[in-house]
Amino acid sequence: MEPRTLLLTPWYFPIKVLRWQDAVKMRYENTADVVAEYEDEISSPSVTWRIPAVIRLRRMPVGNKRGIKFSRSNVYQRDGYRCQYCPPSAGRRAASDLTFDHVVPRAAGGRTTWDNIVTACRSCNLRKGNKRCDDIGMFPLNAPLRPRFLPLAGPRIERESAPEEWHAFLPEIA
Ligand SMILES: [Zn+2]
């Protein structure tokens, strides 16, 4: 498998996993510094260097004026990776257990936007189906809104399968 590079915030919090080529580009554009390298080397006729394993942003990019992009992973982050119809005690879930739910169903004109989409587990999504909240008595824990900030959840990285070079930068899972 192609080696990947772990991207950190300026304060060493993991935010993203990158293709190593993108990491090299950021290093040469001086937007990030290399924190750890792999043993593997890349050579061109004139230089030989090691593939970056971990890089750190020099500064956090400023969010764009149009706000946070609507995307699956950003909706999950806004909702803390919790199904909005399960009791709060159900806790966080893996992205693979989650899906989008239209609060106002598409069949009733509900749109795929920040204020009509919530995170739901597959069984709740199936149960709610095309029904309105009132009809089935399922209401999201939090009213869906376009977020102004996202909590930094970071990528979910399994320590066991992560390269050793990353370990020092991965949060301990309780
Ligand atoms: Zn659920």
PDB file of C-alpha atoms and ligand atoms in Angstrom:
ATOM      1  CA  MET A   1       0.000   0.000   0.000  1.00  0.00           C
ATOM      2  CA  GLU A   2       1.097   3.548  -0.697  1.00  0.00           C
ATOM      3  CA  PRO A   3       2.486   5.221   2.400  1.00  0.00           C
ATOM      4  CA  ARG A   4       0.211   7.873   3.901  1.00  0.00           C
ATOM      5  CA  THR A   5       1.099  10.971   5.851  1.00  0.00           C
ATOM      6  CA  LEU A   6      -0.587  12.116   9.040  1.00  0.00           C
ATOM      7  CA  LEU A   7      -1.346  15.855   9.085  1.00  0.00           C
ATOM      8  CA  LEU A   8      -1.346  17.672  12.447  1.00  0.00           C
ATOM      9  CA  THR A   9      -2.614  21.084  13.535  1.00  0.00           C
ATOM     10  CA  PRO A  10       0.024  23.588  14.704  1.00  0.00           C
ATOM     11  CA  TRP A  11      -0.712  22.273  18.224  1.00  0.00           C
ATOM     12  CA  TYR A  12      -0.044  18.627  17.236  1.00  0.00           C
ATOM     13  CA  PHE A  13      -3.604  17.376  16.943  1.00  0.00           C
ATOM     14  CA  PRO A  14      -4.194  14.879  14.103  1.00  0.00           C
ATOM     15  CA  ILE A  15      -6.596  16.300  11.530  1.00  0.00           C
ATOM     16  CA  LYS A  16      -6.229  14.362   8.348  1.00  0.00           C
ATOM     17  CA  VAL A  17      -4.536  11.531   6.535  1.00  0.00           C
ATOM     18  CA  LEU A  18      -2.945  12.608   3.267  1.00  0.00           C
ATOM     19  CA  ARG A  19      -1.352  11.035   0.233  1.00  0.00           C
ATOM     20  CA  TRP A  20       2.370  11.378   0.807  1.00  0.00           C
ATOM     21  CA  GLN A  21       2.653  13.301  -2.467  1.00  0.00           C
ATOM     22  CA  ASP A  22       0.371  16.004  -1.066  1.00  0.00           C
ATOM     23  CA  ALA A  23       2.440  16.113   2.101  1.00  0.00           C
ATOM     24  CA  VAL A  24       5.602  16.646   0.072  1.00  0.00           C
ATOM     25  CA  LYS A  25       3.902  19.442  -1.828  1.00  0.00           C
ATOM     26  CA  MET A  26       2.870  21.176   1.423  1.00  0.00           C
ATOM     27  CA  ARG A  27       6.391  20.850   2.733  1.00  0.00           C
ATOM     28  CA  TYR A  28       7.802  22.533  -0.375  1.00  0.00           C
ATOM     29  CA  GLU A  29       5.167  25.237  -0.295  1.00  0.00           C
ATOM     30  CA  ASN A  30       6.250  25.897   3.298  1.00  0.00           C
ATOM     31  CA  THR A  31       2.759  25.448   4.690  1.00  0.00           C
ATOM     32  CA  ALA A  32       3.785  22.462   6.813  1.00  0.00           C
ATOM     33  CA  ASP A  33       6.873  21.077   8.504  1.00  0.00           C
ATOM     34  CA  VAL A  34       7.950  17.471   8.609  1.00  0.00           C
ATOM     35  CA  VAL A  35       7.730  16.014  12.109  1.00  0.00           C
ATOM     36  CA  ALA A  36       8.536  12.356  11.405  1.00  0.00           C
ATOM     37  CA  GLU A  37       9.742  10.419   8.379  1.00  0.00           C
ATOM     38  CA  TYR A  38       9.522   6.856   7.095  1.00  0.00           C
ATOM     39  CA  GLU A  39      12.592   4.751   6.424  1.00  0.00           C
ATOM     40  CA  ASP A  40      11.698   4.589   2.731  1.00  0.00           C
ATOM     41  CA  GLU A  41      13.515   6.928   0.454  1.00  0.00           C
ATOM     42  CA  ILE A  42      12.526   8.539  -2.788  1.00  0.00           C
ATOM     43  CA  SER A  43      15.149   9.550  -5.211  1.00  0.00           C
ATOM     44  CA  SER A  44      15.267  11.686  -8.250  1.00  0.00           C
ATOM     45  CA  PRO A  45      18.482  12.074 -10.237  1.00  0.00           C
ATOM     46  CA  SER A  46      19.564  14.995  -8.064  1.00  0.00           C
ATOM     47  CA  VAL A  47      18.152  14.389  -4.576  1.00  0.00           C
ATOM     48  CA  THR A  48      17.247  11.606  -2.205  1.00  0.00           C
ATOM     49  CA  TRP A  49      14.906  12.161   0.682  1.00  0.00           C
ATOM     50  CA  ARG A  50      12.609  10.284   2.983  1.00  0.00           C
ATOM     51  CA  ILE A  51       8.840  10.086   2.724  1.00  0.00           C
ATOM     52  CA  PRO A  52       7.190  12.226   5.403  1.00  0.00           C
ATOM     53  CA  ALA A  53       5.231  10.153   7.945  1.00  0.00           C
ATOM     54  CA  VAL A  54       3.877  13.067   9.977  1.00  0.00           C
ATOM     55  CA  ILE A  55       3.695  16.745   9.048  1.00  0.00           C
ATOM     56  CA  ARG A  56       2.458  19.729  11.008  1.00  0.00           C
ATOM     57  CA  LEU A  57       0.651  22.770   9.622  1.00  0.00           C
ATOM     58  CA  ARG A  58       2.359  26.086  10.272  1.00  0.00           C
ATOM     59  CA  ARG A  59      -1.000  27.765  10.746  1.00  0.00           C
ATOM     60  CA  MET A  60      -4.617  26.723  10.526  1.00  0.00           C
ATOM     61  CA  PRO A  61      -6.337  27.773   7.316  1.00  0.00           C
ATOM     62  CA  VAL A  62      -8.978  30.423   7.867  1.00  0.00           C
ATOM     63  CA  GLY A  63     -12.462  29.093   7.125  1.00  0.00           C
ATOM     64  CA  ASN A  64     -13.962  30.432   3.934  1.00  0.00           C
ATOM     65  CA  LYS A  65     -16.664  33.075   4.014  1.00  0.00           C
ATOM     66  CA  ARG A  66     -19.403  30.803   2.785  1.00  0.00           C
ATOM     67  CA  GLY A  67     -19.059  28.778   5.938  1.00  0.00           C
ATOM     68  CA  ILE A  68     -18.398  25.154   6.536  1.00  0.00           C
ATOM     69  CA  LYS A  69     -18.867  22.909   3.551  1.00  0.00           C
ATOM     70  CA  PHE A  70     -21.841  20.586   3.599  1.00  0.00           C
ATOM     71  CA  SER A  71     -20.481  17.068   3.433  1.00  0.00           C
ATOM     72  CA  ARG A  72     -21.139  13.713   4.975  1.00  0.00           C
ATOM     73  CA  SER A  73     -18.170  13.793   7.306  1.00  0.00           C
ATOM     74  CA  ASN A  74     -18.886  17.389   8.372  1.00  0.00           C
ATOM     75  CA  VAL A  75     -22.481  16.492   9.249  1.00  0.00           C
ATOM     76  CA  TYR A  76     -21.211  13.537  11.303  1.00  0.00           C
ATOM     77  CA  GLN A  77     -18.745  15.840  13.025  1.00  0.00           C
ATOM     78  CA  ARG A  78     -21.407  18.430  13.801  1.00  0.00           C
ATOM     79  CA  ASP A  79     -23.511  15.682  15.396  1.00  0.00           C
ATOM     80  CA  GLY A  80     -20.550  14.184  17.258  1.00  0.00           C
ATOM     81  CA  TYR A  81     -20.875  10.879  15.353  1.00  0.00           C
ATOM     82  CA  ARG A  82     -24.048  10.192  17.352  1.00  0.00           C
ATOM     83  CA  CYS A  83     -27.305   8.962  15.921  1.00  0.00           C
ATOM     84  CA  GLN A  84     -29.753  11.822  16.446  1.00  0.00           C
ATOM     85  CA  TYR A  85     -32.661   9.456  17.103  1.00  0.00           C
ATOM     86  CA  CYS A  86     -31.008   7.015  19.509  1.00  0.00           C
ATOM     87  CA  PRO A  87     -30.821   7.912  23.224  1.00  0.00           C
ATOM     88  CA  PRO A  88     -27.708   9.997  23.982  1.00  0.00           C
ATOM     89  CA  SER A  89     -26.340   7.057  25.989  1.00  0.00           C
ATOM     90  CA  ALA A  90     -25.869   5.185  22.705  1.00  0.00           C
ATOM     91  CA  GLY A  91     -22.744   7.308  22.266  1.00  0.00           C
ATOM     92  CA  ARG A  92     -20.397   7.706  19.336  1.00  0.00           C
ATOM     93  CA  ARG A  93     -20.424   5.315  16.429  1.00  0.00           C
ATOM     94  CA  ALA A  94     -18.168   4.461  13.558  1.00  0.00           C
ATOM     95  CA  ALA A  95     -18.908   6.342  10.343  1.00  0.00           C
ATOM     96  CA  SER A  96     -19.675   2.998   8.701  1.00  0.00           C
ATOM     97  CA  ASP A  97     -22.677   2.548  11.057  1.00  0.00           C
ATOM     98  CA  LEU A  98     -24.070   5.983  10.199  1.00  0.00           C
ATOM     99  CA  THR A  99     -25.973   7.571   7.401  1.00  0.00           C
ATOM    100  CA  PHE A 100     -27.825  10.775   6.512  1.00  0.00           C
ATOM    101  CA  ASP A 101     -31.428  11.203   7.523  1.00  0.00           C
ATOM    102  CA  HIS A 102     -33.729  13.788   5.969  1.00  0.00           C
ATOM    103  CA  VAL A 103     -35.699  15.290   8.881  1.00  0.00           C
ATOM    104  CA  VAL A 104     -38.395  16.398   6.463  1.00  0.00           C
ATOM    105  CA  PRO A 105     -38.425  13.465   4.060  1.00  0.00           C
ATOM    106  CA  ARG A 106     -37.408  14.054   0.483  1.00  0.00           C
ATOM    107  CA  ALA A 107     -40.824  12.814  -0.623  1.00  0.00           C
ATOM    108  CA  ALA A 108     -42.322  15.754   1.305  1.00  0.00           C
ATOM    109  CA  GLY A 109     -39.954  18.262  -0.286  1.00  0.00           C
ATOM    110  CA  GLY A 110     -37.179  18.064   2.316  1.00  0.00           C
ATOM    111  CA  ARG A 111     -33.836  19.170   0.940  1.00  0.00           C
ATOM    112  CA  THR A 112     -30.338  17.837   1.412  1.00  0.00           C
ATOM    113  CA  THR A 113     -28.989  20.808   3.365  1.00  0.00           C
ATOM    114  CA  TRP A 114     -27.477  21.514   6.771  1.00  0.00           C
ATOM    115  CA  ASP A 115     -30.861  22.422   8.248  1.00  0.00           C
ATOM    116  CA  ASN A 116     -32.643  19.272   7.089  1.00  0.00           C
ATOM    117  CA  ILE A 117     -30.013  16.555   7.468  1.00  0.00           C
ATOM    118  CA  VAL A 118     -29.045  14.789  10.656  1.00  0.00           C
ATOM    119  CA  THR A 119     -26.787  11.868  11.458  1.00  0.00           C
ATOM    120  CA  ALA A 120     -28.693   8.627  11.997  1.00  0.00           C
ATOM    121  CA  CYS A 121     -27.777   5.015  12.558  1.00  0.00           C
ATOM    122  CA  ARG A 122     -28.930   2.670   9.864  1.00  0.00           C
ATOM    123  CA  SER A 123     -31.726   1.117  11.893  1.00  0.00           C
ATOM    124  CA  CYS A 124     -33.221   4.480  12.907  1.00  0.00           C
ATOM    125  CA  ASN A 125     -32.947   5.698   9.339  1.00  0.00           C
ATOM    126  CA  LEU A 126     -34.786   2.606   8.166  1.00  0.00           C
ATOM    127  CA  ARG A 127     -37.435   2.949  10.873  1.00  0.00           C
ATOM    128  CA  LYS A 128     -38.093   6.593  10.108  1.00  0.00           C
ATOM    129  CA  GLY A 129     -38.125   5.973   6.376  1.00  0.00           C
ATOM    130  CA  ASN A 130     -40.304   8.460   4.552  1.00  0.00           C
ATOM    131  CA  LYS A 131     -42.238   9.577   7.611  1.00  0.00           C
ATOM    132  CA  ARG A 132     -42.307  12.974   9.204  1.00  0.00           C
ATOM    133  CA  CYS A 133     -41.062  13.380  12.789  1.00  0.00           C
ATOM    134  CA  ASP A 134     -44.589  14.074  14.038  1.00  0.00           C
ATOM    135  CA  ASP A 135     -46.054  11.028  12.348  1.00  0.00           C
ATOM    136  CA  ILE A 136     -43.632   8.542  13.829  1.00  0.00           C
ATOM    137  CA  GLY A 137     -42.650  10.402  17.015  1.00  0.00           C
ATOM    138  CA  MET A 138     -38.928  10.445  16.233  1.00  0.00           C
ATOM    139  CA  PHE A 139     -37.264  13.803  16.814  1.00  0.00           C
ATOM    140  CA  PRO A 140     -33.574  14.593  16.435  1.00  0.00           C
ATOM    141  CA  LEU A 141     -31.640  15.249  19.663  1.00  0.00           C
ATOM    142  CA  ASN A 142     -30.428  18.582  18.313  1.00  0.00           C
ATOM    143  CA  ALA A 143     -32.147  20.797  15.790  1.00  0.00           C
ATOM    144  CA  PRO A 144     -30.083  20.659  12.609  1.00  0.00           C
ATOM    145  CA  LEU A 145     -28.301  23.928  11.871  1.00  0.00           C
ATOM    146  CA  ARG A 146     -25.448  25.037   9.712  1.00  0.00           C
ATOM    147  CA  PRO A 147     -22.524  25.037  12.143  1.00  0.00           C
ATOM    148  CA  ARG A 148     -20.229  28.001  12.481  1.00  0.00           C
ATOM    149  CA  PHE A 149     -17.412  25.860  13.802  1.00  0.00           C
ATOM    150  CA  LEU A 150     -16.840  22.165  13.845  1.00  0.00           C
ATOM    151  CA  PRO A 151     -15.381  20.416  16.851  1.00  0.00           C
ATOM    152  CA  LEU A 152     -12.053  18.975  15.800  1.00  0.00           C
ATOM    153  CA  ALA A 153     -12.874  15.304  15.827  1.00  0.00           C
ATOM    154  CA  GLY A 154      -9.895  14.279  13.767  1.00  0.00           C
ATOM    155  CA  PRO A 155      -9.823  11.171  11.629  1.00  0.00           C
ATOM    156  CA  ARG A 156     -10.580   7.865  13.296  1.00  0.00           C
ATOM    157  CA  ILE A 157      -7.312   6.004  13.219  1.00  0.00           C
ATOM    158  CA  GLU A 158      -6.849   2.509  14.591  1.00  0.00           C
ATOM    159  CA  ARG A 159      -3.642   2.522  16.574  1.00  0.00           C
ATOM    160  CA  GLU A 160      -2.914  -1.112  15.724  1.00  0.00           C
ATOM    161  CA  SER A 161      -3.041  -0.561  11.992  1.00  0.00           C
ATOM    162  CA  ALA A 162      -1.385   2.883  12.001  1.00  0.00           C
ATOM    163  CA  PRO A 163       2.290   3.198  11.074  1.00  0.00           C
ATOM    164  CA  GLU A 164       4.572   3.230  14.103  1.00  0.00           C
ATOM    165  CA  GLU A 165       5.780   6.730  13.179  1.00  0.00           C
ATOM    166  CA  TRP A 166       2.281   8.068  13.958  1.00  0.00           C
ATOM    167  CA  HIS A 167       1.830   6.554  17.399  1.00  0.00           C
ATOM    168  CA  ALA A 168       3.251   9.429  19.403  1.00  0.00           C
ATOM    169  CA  PHE A 169       0.660  11.745  17.827  1.00  0.00           C
ATOM    170  CA  LEU A 170      -2.476   9.657  18.181  1.00  0.00           C
ATOM    171  CA  PRO A 171      -4.693  10.352  21.152  1.00  0.00           C
ATOM    172  CA  GLU A 172      -4.974   7.482  23.626  1.00  0.00           C
ATOM    173  CA  ILE A 173      -8.377   5.853  23.322  1.00  0.00           C
ATOM    174  CA  ALA A 174      -9.880   5.417  26.751  1.00  0.00           C
TER     175      ALA A 174
HETATM  176 ZN    ZN B   1     -30.297   5.391  15.941  1.00  0.00          ZN
END
